PDB file of C-alpha atoms and ligand atoms in Angstrom:
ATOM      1  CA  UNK A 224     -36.460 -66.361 -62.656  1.00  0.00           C
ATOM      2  CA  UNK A 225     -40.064 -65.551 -63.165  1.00  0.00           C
ATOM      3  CA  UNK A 226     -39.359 -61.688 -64.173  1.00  0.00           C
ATOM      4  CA  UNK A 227     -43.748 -60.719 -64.344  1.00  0.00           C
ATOM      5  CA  UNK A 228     -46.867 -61.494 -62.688  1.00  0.00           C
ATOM      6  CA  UNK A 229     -49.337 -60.769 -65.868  1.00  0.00           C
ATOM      7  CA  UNK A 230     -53.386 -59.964 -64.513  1.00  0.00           C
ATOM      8  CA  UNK A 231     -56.566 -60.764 -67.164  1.00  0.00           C
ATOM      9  CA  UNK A 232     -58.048 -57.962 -68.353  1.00  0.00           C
ATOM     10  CA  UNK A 233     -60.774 -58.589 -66.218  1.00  0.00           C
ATOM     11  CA  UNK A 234     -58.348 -57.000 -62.908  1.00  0.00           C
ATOM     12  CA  UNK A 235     -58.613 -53.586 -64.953  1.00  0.00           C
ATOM     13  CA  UNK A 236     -60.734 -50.716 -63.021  1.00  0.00           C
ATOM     14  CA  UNK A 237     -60.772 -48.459 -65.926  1.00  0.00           C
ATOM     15  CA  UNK A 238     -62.877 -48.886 -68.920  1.00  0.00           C
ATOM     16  CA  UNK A 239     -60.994 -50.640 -71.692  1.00  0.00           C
ATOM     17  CA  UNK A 240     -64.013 -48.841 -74.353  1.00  0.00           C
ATOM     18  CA  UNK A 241     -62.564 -45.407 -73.407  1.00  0.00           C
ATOM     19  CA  UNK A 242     -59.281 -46.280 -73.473  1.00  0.00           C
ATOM     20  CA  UNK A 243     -59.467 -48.033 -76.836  1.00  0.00           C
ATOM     21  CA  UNK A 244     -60.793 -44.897 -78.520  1.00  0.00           C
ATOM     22  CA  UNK A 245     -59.298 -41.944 -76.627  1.00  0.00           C
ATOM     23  CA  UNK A 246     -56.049 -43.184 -75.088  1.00  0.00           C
ATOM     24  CA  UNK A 247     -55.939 -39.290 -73.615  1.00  0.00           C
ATOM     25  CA  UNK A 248     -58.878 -39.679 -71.565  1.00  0.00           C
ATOM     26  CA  UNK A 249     -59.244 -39.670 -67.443  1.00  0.00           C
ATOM     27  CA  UNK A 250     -60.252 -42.798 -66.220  1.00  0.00           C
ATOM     28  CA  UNK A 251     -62.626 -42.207 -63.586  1.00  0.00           C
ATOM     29  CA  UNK A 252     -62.769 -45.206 -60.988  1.00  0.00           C
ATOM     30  CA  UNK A 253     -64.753 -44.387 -58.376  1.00  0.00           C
ATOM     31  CA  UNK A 254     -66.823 -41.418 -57.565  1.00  0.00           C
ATOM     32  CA  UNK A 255     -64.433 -39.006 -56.406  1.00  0.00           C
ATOM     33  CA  UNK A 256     -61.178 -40.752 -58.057  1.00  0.00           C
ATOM     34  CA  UNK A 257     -59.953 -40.443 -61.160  1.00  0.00           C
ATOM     35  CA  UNK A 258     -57.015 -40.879 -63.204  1.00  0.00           C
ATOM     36  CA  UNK A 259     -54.786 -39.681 -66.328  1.00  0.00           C
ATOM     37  CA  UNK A 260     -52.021 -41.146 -68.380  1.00  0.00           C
ATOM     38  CA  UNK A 261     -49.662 -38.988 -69.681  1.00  0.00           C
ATOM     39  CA  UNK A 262     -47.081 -40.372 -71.988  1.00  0.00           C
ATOM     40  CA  UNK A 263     -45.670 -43.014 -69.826  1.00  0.00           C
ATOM     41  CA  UNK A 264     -46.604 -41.596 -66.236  1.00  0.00           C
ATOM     42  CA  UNK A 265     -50.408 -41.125 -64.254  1.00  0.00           C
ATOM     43  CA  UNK A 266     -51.560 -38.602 -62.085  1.00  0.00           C
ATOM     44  CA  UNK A 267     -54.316 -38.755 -59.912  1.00  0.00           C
ATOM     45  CA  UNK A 268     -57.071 -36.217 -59.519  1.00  0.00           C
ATOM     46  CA  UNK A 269     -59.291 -36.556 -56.517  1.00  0.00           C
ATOM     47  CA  UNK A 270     -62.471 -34.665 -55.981  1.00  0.00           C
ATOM     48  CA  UNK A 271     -65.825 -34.923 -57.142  1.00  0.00           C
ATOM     49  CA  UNK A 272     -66.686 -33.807 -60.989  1.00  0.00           C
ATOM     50  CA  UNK A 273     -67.755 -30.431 -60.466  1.00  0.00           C
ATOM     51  CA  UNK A 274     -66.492 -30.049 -57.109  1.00  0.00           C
ATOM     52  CA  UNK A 275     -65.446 -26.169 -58.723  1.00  0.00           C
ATOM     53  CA  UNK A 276     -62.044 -24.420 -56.881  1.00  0.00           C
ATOM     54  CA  UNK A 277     -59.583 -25.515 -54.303  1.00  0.00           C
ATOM     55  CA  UNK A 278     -61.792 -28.671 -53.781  1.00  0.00           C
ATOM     56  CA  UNK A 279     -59.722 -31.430 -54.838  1.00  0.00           C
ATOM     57  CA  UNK A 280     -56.253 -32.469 -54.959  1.00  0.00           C
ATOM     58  CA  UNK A 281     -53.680 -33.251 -57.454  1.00  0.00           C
ATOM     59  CA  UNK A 282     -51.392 -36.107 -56.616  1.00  0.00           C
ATOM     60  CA  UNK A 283     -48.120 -36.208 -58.865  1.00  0.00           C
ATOM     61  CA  UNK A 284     -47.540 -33.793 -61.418  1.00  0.00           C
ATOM     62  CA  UNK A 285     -46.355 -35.466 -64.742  1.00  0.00           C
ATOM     63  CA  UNK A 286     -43.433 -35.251 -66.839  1.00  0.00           C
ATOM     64  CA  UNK A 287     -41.724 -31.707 -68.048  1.00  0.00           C
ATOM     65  CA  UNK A 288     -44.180 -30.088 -70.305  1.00  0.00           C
ATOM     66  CA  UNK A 289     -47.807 -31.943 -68.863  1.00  0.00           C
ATOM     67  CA  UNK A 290     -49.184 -28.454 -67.262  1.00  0.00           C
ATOM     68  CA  UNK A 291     -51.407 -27.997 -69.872  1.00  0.00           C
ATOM     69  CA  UNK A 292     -52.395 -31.424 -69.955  1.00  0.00           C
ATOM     70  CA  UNK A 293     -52.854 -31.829 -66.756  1.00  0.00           C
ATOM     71  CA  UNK A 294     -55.052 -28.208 -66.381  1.00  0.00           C
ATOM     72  CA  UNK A 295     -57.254 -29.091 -69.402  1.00  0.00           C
ATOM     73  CA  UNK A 296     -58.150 -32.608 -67.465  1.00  0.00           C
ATOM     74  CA  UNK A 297     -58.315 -30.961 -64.229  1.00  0.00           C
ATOM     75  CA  UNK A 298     -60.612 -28.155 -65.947  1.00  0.00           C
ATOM     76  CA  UNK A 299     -63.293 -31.224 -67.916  1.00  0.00           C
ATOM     77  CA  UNK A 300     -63.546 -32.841 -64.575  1.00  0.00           C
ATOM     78  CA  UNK A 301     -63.929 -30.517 -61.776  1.00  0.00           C
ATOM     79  CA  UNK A 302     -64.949 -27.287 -63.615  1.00  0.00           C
ATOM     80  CA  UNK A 303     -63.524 -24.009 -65.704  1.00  0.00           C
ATOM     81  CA  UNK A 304     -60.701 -22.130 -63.442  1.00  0.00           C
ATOM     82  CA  UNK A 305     -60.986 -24.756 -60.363  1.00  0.00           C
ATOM     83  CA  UNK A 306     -57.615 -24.664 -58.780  1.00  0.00           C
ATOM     84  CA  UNK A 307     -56.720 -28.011 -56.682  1.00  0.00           C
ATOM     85  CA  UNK A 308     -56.049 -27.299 -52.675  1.00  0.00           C
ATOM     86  CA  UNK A 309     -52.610 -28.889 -52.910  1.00  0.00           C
ATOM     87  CA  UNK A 310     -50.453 -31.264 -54.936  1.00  0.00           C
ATOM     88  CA  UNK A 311     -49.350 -34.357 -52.776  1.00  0.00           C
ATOM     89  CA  UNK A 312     -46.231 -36.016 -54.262  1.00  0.00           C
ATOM     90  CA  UNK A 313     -45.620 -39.560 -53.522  1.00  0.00           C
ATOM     91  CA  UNK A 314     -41.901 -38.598 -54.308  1.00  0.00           C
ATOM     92  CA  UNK A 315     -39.972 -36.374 -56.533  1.00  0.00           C
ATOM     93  CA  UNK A 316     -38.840 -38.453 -59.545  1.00  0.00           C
ATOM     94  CA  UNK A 317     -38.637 -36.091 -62.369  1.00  0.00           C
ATOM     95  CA  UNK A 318     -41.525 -37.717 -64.123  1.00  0.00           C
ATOM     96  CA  UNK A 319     -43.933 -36.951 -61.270  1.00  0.00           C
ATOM     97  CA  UNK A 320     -42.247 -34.200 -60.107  1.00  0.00           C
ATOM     98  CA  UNK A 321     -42.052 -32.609 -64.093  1.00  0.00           C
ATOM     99  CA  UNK A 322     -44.797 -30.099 -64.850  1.00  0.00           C
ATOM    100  CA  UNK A 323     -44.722 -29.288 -60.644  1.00  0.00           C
ATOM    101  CA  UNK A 324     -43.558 -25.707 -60.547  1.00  0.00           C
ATOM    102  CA  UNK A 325     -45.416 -24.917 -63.474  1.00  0.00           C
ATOM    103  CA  UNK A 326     -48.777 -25.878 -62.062  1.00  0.00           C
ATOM    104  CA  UNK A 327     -48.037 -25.200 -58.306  1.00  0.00           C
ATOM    105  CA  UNK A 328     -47.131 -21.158 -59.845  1.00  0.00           C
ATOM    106  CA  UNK A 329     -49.708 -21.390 -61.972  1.00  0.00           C
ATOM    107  CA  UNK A 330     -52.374 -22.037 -59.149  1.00  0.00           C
ATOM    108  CA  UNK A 331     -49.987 -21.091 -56.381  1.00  0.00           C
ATOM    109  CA  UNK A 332     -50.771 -23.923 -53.952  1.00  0.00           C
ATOM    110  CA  UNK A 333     -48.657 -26.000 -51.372  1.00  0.00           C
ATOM    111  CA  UNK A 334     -47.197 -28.937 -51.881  1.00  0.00           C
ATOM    112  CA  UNK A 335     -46.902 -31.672 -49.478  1.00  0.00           C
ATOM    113  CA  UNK A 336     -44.469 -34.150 -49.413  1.00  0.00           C
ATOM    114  CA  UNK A 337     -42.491 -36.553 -46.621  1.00  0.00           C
ATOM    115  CA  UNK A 338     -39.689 -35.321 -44.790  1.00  0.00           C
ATOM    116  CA  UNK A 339     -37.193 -37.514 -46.825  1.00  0.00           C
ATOM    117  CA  UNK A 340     -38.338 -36.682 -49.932  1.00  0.00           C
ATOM    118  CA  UNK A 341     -38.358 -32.754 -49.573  1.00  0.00           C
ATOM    119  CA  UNK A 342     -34.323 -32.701 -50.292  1.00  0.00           C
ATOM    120  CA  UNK A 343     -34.817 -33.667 -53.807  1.00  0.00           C
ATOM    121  CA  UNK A 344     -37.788 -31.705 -54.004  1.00  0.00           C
ATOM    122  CA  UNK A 345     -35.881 -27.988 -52.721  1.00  0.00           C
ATOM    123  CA  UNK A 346     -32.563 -28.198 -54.797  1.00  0.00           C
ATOM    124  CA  UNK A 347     -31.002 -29.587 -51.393  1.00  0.00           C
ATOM    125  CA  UNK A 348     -29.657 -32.826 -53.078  1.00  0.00           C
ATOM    126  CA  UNK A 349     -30.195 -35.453 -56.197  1.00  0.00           C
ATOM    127  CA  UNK A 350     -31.112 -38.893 -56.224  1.00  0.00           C
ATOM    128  CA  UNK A 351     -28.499 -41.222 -56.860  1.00  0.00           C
ATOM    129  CA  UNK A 352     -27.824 -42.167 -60.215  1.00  0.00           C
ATOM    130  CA  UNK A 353     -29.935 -44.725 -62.161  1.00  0.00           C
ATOM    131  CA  UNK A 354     -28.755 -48.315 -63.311  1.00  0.00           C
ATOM    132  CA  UNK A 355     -29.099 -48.555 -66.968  1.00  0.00           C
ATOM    133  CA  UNK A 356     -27.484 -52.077 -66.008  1.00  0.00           C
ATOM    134  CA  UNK A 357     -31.566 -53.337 -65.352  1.00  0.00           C
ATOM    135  CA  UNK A 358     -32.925 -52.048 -68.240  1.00  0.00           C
ATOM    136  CA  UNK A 359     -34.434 -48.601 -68.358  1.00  0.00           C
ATOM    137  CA  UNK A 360     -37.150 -49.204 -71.037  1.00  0.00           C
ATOM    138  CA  UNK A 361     -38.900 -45.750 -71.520  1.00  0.00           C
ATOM    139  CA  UNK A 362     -36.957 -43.826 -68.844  1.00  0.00           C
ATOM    140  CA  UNK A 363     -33.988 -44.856 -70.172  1.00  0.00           C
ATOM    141  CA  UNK A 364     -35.452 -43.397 -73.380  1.00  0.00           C
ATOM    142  CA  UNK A 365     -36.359 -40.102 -72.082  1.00  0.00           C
ATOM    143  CA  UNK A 366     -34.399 -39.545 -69.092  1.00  0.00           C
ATOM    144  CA  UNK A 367     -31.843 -37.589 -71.287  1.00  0.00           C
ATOM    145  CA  UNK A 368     -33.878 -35.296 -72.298  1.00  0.00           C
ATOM    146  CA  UNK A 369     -34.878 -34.089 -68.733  1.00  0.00           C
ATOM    147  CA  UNK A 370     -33.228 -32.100 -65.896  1.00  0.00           C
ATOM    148  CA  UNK A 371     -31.387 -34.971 -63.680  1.00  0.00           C
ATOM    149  CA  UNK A 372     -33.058 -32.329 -60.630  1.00  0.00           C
ATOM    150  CA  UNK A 373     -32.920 -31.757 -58.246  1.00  0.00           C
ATOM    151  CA  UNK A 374     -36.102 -29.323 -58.563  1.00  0.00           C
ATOM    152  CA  UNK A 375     -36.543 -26.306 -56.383  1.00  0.00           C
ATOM    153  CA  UNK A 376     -40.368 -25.928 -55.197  1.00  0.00           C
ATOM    154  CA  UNK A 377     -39.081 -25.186 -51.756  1.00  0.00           C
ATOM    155  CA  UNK A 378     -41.356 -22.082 -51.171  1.00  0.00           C
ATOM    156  CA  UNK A 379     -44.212 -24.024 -51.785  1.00  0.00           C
ATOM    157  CA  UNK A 380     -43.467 -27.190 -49.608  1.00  0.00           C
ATOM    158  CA  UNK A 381     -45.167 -28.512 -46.368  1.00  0.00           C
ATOM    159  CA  UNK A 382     -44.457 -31.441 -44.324  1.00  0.00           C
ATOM    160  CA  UNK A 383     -46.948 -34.481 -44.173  1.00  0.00           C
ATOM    161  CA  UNK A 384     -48.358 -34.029 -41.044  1.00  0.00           C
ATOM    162  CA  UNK A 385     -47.321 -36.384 -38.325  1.00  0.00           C
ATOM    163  CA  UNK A 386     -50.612 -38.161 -37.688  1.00  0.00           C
ATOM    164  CA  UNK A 387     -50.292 -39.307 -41.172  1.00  0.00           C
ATOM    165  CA  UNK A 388     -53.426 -37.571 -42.436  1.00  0.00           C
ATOM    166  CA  UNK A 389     -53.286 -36.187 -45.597  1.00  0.00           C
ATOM    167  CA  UNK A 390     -54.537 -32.349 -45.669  1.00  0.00           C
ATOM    168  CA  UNK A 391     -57.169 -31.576 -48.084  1.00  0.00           C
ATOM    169  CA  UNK A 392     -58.150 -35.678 -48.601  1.00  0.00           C
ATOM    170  CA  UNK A 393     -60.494 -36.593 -45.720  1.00  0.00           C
ATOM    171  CA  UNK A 394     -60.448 -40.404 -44.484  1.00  0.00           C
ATOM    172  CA  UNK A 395     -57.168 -40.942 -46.724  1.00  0.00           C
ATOM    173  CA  UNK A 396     -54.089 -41.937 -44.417  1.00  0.00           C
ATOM    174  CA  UNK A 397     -50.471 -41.415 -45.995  1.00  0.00           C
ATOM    175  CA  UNK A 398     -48.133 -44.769 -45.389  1.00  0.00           C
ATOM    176  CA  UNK A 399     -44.262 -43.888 -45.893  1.00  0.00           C
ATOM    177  CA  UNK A 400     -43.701 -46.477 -48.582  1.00  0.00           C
ATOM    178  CA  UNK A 401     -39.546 -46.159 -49.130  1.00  0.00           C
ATOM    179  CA  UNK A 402     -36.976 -48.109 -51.362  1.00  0.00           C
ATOM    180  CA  UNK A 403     -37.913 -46.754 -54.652  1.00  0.00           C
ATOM    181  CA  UNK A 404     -37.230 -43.205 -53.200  1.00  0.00           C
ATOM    182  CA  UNK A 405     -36.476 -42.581 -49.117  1.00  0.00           C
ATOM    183  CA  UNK A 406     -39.330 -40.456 -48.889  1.00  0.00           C
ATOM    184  CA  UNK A 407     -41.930 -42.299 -50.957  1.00  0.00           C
ATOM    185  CA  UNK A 408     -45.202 -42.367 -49.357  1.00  0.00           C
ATOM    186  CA  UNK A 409     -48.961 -44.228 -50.176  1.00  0.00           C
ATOM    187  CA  UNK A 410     -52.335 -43.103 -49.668  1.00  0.00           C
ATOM    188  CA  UNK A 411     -54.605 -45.410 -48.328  1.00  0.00           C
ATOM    189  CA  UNK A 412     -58.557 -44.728 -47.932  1.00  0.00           C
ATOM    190  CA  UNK A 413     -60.487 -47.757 -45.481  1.00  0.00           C
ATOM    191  CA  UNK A 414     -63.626 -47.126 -46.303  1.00  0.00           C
ATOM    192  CA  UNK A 415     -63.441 -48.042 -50.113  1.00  0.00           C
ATOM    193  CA  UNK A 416     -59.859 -50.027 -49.541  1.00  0.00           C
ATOM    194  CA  UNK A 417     -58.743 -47.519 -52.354  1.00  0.00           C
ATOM    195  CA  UNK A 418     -54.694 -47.177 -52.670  1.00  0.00           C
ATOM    196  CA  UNK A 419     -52.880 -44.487 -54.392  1.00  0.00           C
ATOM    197  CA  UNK A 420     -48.954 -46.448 -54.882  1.00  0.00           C
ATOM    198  CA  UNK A 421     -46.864 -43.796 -56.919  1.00  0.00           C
ATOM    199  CA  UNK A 422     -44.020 -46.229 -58.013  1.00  0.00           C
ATOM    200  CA  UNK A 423     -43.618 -48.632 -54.639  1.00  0.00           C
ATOM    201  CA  UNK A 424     -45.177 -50.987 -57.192  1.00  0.00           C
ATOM    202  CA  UNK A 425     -46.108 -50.868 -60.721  1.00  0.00           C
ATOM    203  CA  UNK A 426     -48.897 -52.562 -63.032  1.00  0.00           C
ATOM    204  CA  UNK A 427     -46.720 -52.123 -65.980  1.00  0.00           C
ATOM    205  CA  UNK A 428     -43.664 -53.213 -66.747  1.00  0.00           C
ATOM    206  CA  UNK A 429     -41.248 -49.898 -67.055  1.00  0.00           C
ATOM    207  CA  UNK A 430     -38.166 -51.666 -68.221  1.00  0.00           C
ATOM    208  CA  UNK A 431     -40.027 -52.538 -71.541  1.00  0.00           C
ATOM    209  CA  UNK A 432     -41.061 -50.081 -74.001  1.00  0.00           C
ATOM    210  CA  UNK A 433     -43.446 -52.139 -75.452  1.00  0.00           C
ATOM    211  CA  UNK A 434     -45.353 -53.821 -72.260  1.00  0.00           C
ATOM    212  CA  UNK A 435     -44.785 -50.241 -71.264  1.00  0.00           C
ATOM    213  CA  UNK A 436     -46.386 -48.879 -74.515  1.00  0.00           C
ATOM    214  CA  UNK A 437     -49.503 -51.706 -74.338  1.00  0.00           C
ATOM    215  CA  UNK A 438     -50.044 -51.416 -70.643  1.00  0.00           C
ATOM    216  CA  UNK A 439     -50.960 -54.737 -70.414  1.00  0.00           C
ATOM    217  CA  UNK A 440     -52.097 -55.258 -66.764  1.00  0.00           C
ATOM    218  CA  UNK A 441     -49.318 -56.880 -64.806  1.00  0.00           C
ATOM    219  CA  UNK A 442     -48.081 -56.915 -60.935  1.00  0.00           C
ATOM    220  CA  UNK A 443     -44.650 -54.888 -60.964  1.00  0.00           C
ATOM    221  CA  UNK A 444     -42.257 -54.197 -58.207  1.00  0.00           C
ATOM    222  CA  UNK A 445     -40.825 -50.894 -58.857  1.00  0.00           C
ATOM    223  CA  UNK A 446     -39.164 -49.572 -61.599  1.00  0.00           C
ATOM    224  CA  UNK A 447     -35.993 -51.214 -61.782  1.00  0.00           C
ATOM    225  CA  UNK A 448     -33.736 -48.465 -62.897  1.00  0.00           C
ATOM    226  CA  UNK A 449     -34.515 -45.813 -60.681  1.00  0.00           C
ATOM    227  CA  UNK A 450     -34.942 -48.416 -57.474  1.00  0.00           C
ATOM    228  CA  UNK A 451     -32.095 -47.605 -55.173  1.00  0.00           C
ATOM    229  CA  UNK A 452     -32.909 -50.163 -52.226  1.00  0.00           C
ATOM    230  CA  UNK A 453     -34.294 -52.843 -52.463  1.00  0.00           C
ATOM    231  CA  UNK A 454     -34.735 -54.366 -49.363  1.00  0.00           C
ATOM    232  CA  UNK A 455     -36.681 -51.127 -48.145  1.00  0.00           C
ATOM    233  CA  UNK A 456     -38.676 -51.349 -51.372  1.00  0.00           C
ATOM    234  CA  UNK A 457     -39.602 -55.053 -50.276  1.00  0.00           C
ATOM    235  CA  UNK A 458     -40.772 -54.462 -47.146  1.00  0.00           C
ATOM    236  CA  UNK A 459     -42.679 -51.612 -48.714  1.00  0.00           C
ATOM    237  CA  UNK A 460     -44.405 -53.986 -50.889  1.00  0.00           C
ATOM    238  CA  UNK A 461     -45.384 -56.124 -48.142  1.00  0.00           C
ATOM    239  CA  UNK A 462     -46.996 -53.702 -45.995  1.00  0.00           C
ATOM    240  CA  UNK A 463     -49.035 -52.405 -48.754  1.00  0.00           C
ATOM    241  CA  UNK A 464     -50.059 -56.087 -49.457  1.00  0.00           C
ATOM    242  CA  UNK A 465     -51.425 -56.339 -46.283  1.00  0.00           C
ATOM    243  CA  UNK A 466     -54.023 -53.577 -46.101  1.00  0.00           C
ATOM    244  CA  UNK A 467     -56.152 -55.881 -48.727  1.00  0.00           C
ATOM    245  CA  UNK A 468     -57.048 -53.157 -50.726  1.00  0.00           C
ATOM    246  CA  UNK A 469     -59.843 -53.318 -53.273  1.00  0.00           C
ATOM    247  CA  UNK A 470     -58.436 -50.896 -56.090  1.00  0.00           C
ATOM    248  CA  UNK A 471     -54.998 -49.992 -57.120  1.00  0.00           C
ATOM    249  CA  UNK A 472     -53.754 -46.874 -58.549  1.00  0.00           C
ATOM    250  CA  UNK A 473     -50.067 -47.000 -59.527  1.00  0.00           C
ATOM    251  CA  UNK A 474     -47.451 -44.395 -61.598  1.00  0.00           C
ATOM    252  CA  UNK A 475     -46.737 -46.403 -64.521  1.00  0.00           C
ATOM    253  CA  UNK A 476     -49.938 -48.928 -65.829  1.00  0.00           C
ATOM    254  CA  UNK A 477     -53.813 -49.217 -65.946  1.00  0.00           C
ATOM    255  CA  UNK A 478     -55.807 -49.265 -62.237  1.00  0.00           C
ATOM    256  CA  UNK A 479     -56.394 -52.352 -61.379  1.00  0.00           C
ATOM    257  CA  UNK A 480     -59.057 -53.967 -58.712  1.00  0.00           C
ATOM    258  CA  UNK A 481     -60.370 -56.626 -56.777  1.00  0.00           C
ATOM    259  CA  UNK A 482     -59.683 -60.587 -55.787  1.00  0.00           C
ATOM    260  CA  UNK A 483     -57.230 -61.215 -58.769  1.00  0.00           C
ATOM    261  CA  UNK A 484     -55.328 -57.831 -58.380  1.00  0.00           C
ATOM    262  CA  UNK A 485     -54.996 -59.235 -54.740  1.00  0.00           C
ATOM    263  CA  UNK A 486     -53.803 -62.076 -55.477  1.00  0.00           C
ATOM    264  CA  UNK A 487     -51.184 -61.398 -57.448  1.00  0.00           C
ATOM    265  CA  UNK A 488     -49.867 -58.294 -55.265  1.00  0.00           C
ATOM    266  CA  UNK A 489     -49.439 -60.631 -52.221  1.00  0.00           C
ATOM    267  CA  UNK A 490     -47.518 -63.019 -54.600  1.00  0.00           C
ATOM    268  CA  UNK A 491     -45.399 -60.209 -55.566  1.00  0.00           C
ATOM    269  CA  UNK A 492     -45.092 -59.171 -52.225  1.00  0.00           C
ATOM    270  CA  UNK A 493     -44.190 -62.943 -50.904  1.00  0.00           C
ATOM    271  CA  UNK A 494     -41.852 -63.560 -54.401  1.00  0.00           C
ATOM    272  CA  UNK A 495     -40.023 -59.462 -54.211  1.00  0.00           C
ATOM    273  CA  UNK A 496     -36.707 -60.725 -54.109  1.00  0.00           C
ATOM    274  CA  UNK A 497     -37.154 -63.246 -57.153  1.00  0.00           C
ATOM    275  CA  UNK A 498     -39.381 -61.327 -59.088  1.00  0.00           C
ATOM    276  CA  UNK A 499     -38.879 -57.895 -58.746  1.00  0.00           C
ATOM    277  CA  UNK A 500     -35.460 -57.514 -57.458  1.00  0.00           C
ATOM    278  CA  UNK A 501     -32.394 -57.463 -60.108  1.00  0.00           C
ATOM    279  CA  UNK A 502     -29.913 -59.985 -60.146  1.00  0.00           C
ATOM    280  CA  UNK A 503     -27.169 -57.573 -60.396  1.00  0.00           C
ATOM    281  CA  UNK A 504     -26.355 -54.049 -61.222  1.00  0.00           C
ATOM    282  CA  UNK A 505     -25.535 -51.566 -58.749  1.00  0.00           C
ATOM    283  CA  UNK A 506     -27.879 -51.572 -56.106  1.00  0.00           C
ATOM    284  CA  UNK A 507     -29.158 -55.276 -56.242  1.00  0.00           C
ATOM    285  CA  UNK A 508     -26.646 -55.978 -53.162  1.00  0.00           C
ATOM    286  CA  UNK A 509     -25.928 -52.927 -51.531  1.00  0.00           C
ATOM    287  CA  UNK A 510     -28.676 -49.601 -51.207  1.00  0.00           C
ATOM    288  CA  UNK A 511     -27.935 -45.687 -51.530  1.00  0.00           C
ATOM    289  CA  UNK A 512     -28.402 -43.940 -47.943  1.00  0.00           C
ATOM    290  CA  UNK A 513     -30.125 -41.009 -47.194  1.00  0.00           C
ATOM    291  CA  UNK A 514     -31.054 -38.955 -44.435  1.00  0.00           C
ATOM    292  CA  UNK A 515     -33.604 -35.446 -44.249  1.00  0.00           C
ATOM    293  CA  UNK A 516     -30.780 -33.975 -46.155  1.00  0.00           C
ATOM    294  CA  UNK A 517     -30.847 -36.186 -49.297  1.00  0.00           C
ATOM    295  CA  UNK A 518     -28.278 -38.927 -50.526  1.00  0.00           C
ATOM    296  CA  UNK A 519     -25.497 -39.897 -48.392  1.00  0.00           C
ATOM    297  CA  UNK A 520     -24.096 -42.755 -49.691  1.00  0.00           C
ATOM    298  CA  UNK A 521     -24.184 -44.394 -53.336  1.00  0.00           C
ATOM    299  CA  UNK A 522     -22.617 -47.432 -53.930  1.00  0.00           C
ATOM    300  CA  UNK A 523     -19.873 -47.606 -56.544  1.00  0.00           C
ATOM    301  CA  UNK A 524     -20.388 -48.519 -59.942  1.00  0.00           C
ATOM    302  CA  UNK A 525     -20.237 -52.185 -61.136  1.00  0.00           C
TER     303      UNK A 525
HETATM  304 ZN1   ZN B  97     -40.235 -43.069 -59.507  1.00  0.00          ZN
HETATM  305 ZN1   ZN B  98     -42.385 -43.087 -61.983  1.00  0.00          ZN
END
């Protein structure tokens, strides 16, 4: 079993200078995109520097304890007290979904997510558990010392809307992406083939602390531990291969762009099942179901 797909460092869309001497910086990687590691997870901030209040978006919202962070970076690029629009949550995993009350309060703004997502999102359900079977690398590491969820930002929470644009992020389109999560979703801009993945794929390996500590570039399905179904997750993959986009933006690893990126995204897409899918543990075979009310359905334990 190949188990990676490693990139050169030449596939990277962030600057490797910044990185190497302020590993807390935001990457910016194209005009009105930019990025932010935080611990082990990125969020996305999209707006022009400057653009001043409610004129960008957040998408994701860290791990527990990241508001600051996350306000400080939002504050350097787009200007003292600018507030974002919205949030837009690719899904609700608690280390996107961490630091989300805080901040929404904070600058009391909606949040948008899919239909299946917004269960684990209003305290209506919890995912289903995690297989420490296929390694949990970091999140394994941390996971205990988080909330399982579910969260509660129900107040706050709007639908995607059904044309699958994306309020508050002109010419982006939002693709329902599931298998890591039911209600995972994509953005996807044309003009400038730029694609915002959450965790349907991953350019660092999660299940290892230390690829996951390095970031060394590398084509990912998603995180193994927290994948659910992984035929859904496949077929994900595939569909995102085929929009040929031009610059990557995933959860957990470094942007990435251009032919080689490509490349190796259609093989994972083409290889999912042998690369990215465990061999066993508890979901390998059979998925979890959900419907708009959450989990339905987890298979048992092996
Ligand atoms: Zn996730
Ligand atoms: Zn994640």
């Amino acid at each position: 079993m190949r188990e990676q797909i490693p990139l050169t460092e030449a596939s990277r869309a962030d600057d490797a200078e910044i990185d190497r001497n302020n590993d807390d910086s935001t990457h910016e990687i194209a005009d009105d995109l930019a990025y932010k590691r935080l611990a082990i997870v990125n969020v996305v901030l999209l707006g022009h520097p400057g653009a001043g209040d409610r004129e960008w978006v957040l998408i994701d919202a860290g791990l527990p304890g990241f508001a600051g962070a996350i306000k400080s970076a939002a504050t350097e690029r787009f200007g003292k007290n600018s507030r974002p629009a919205a949030i837009l949550m690719t899904h609700g995993h608690f280390d996107h979904a961490g630091s989300l009350e805080n901040l929404a309060d904070d600058w009391d703004v909606p949040i948008y997510a899919h239909l299946l997502e917004q269960p684990y999102l209003d305290g209506r359900s919890a995912y289903p558990p995690p297989d420490p079977s296929v390694g949990g690398g970091l999140m394994a590491m941390t996971s205990p010392l988080f909330p399982a969820g579910p969260f509660d930002v129900g107040r706050r929470l709007r639908l995607l809307p059904e044309d699958h644009s994306v309020p508050h992020m002109n010419g982006w389109r939002w693709i329902h992406t599931p298998g890591h999560t039911p209600g995972h979703v994509s953005f996807w801009r044309e003009d400038d083939r730029s694609l915002i993945v959450g965790d349907a794929f991953v350019t660092t390996r999660q299940e290892s602390v230390y690829a996951a500590i390095l970031q060394k570039p590398e084509m990912h399905g998603p995180p193994m531990y927290y994948t659910p179904d992984w035929d859904s997750a496949r077929e994900s993959v595939r569909a995102l291969a085929t929009l040929e986009p031009e610059l990557v933006v995933s959860g957990h690893g470094r942007a990435l762009k251009g032919p080689e990126m490509r490349r190796a995204l259609h093989t994972l897409a083409r290889d999912f099942d042998e690369v990215a899918r465990p061999k066993h543990g508890r979901y390998s075979s059979e998925p979890a179901h959900a419907d708009a009310g959450g989990t339905t359905y987890v298979p048992p334990k092996k």
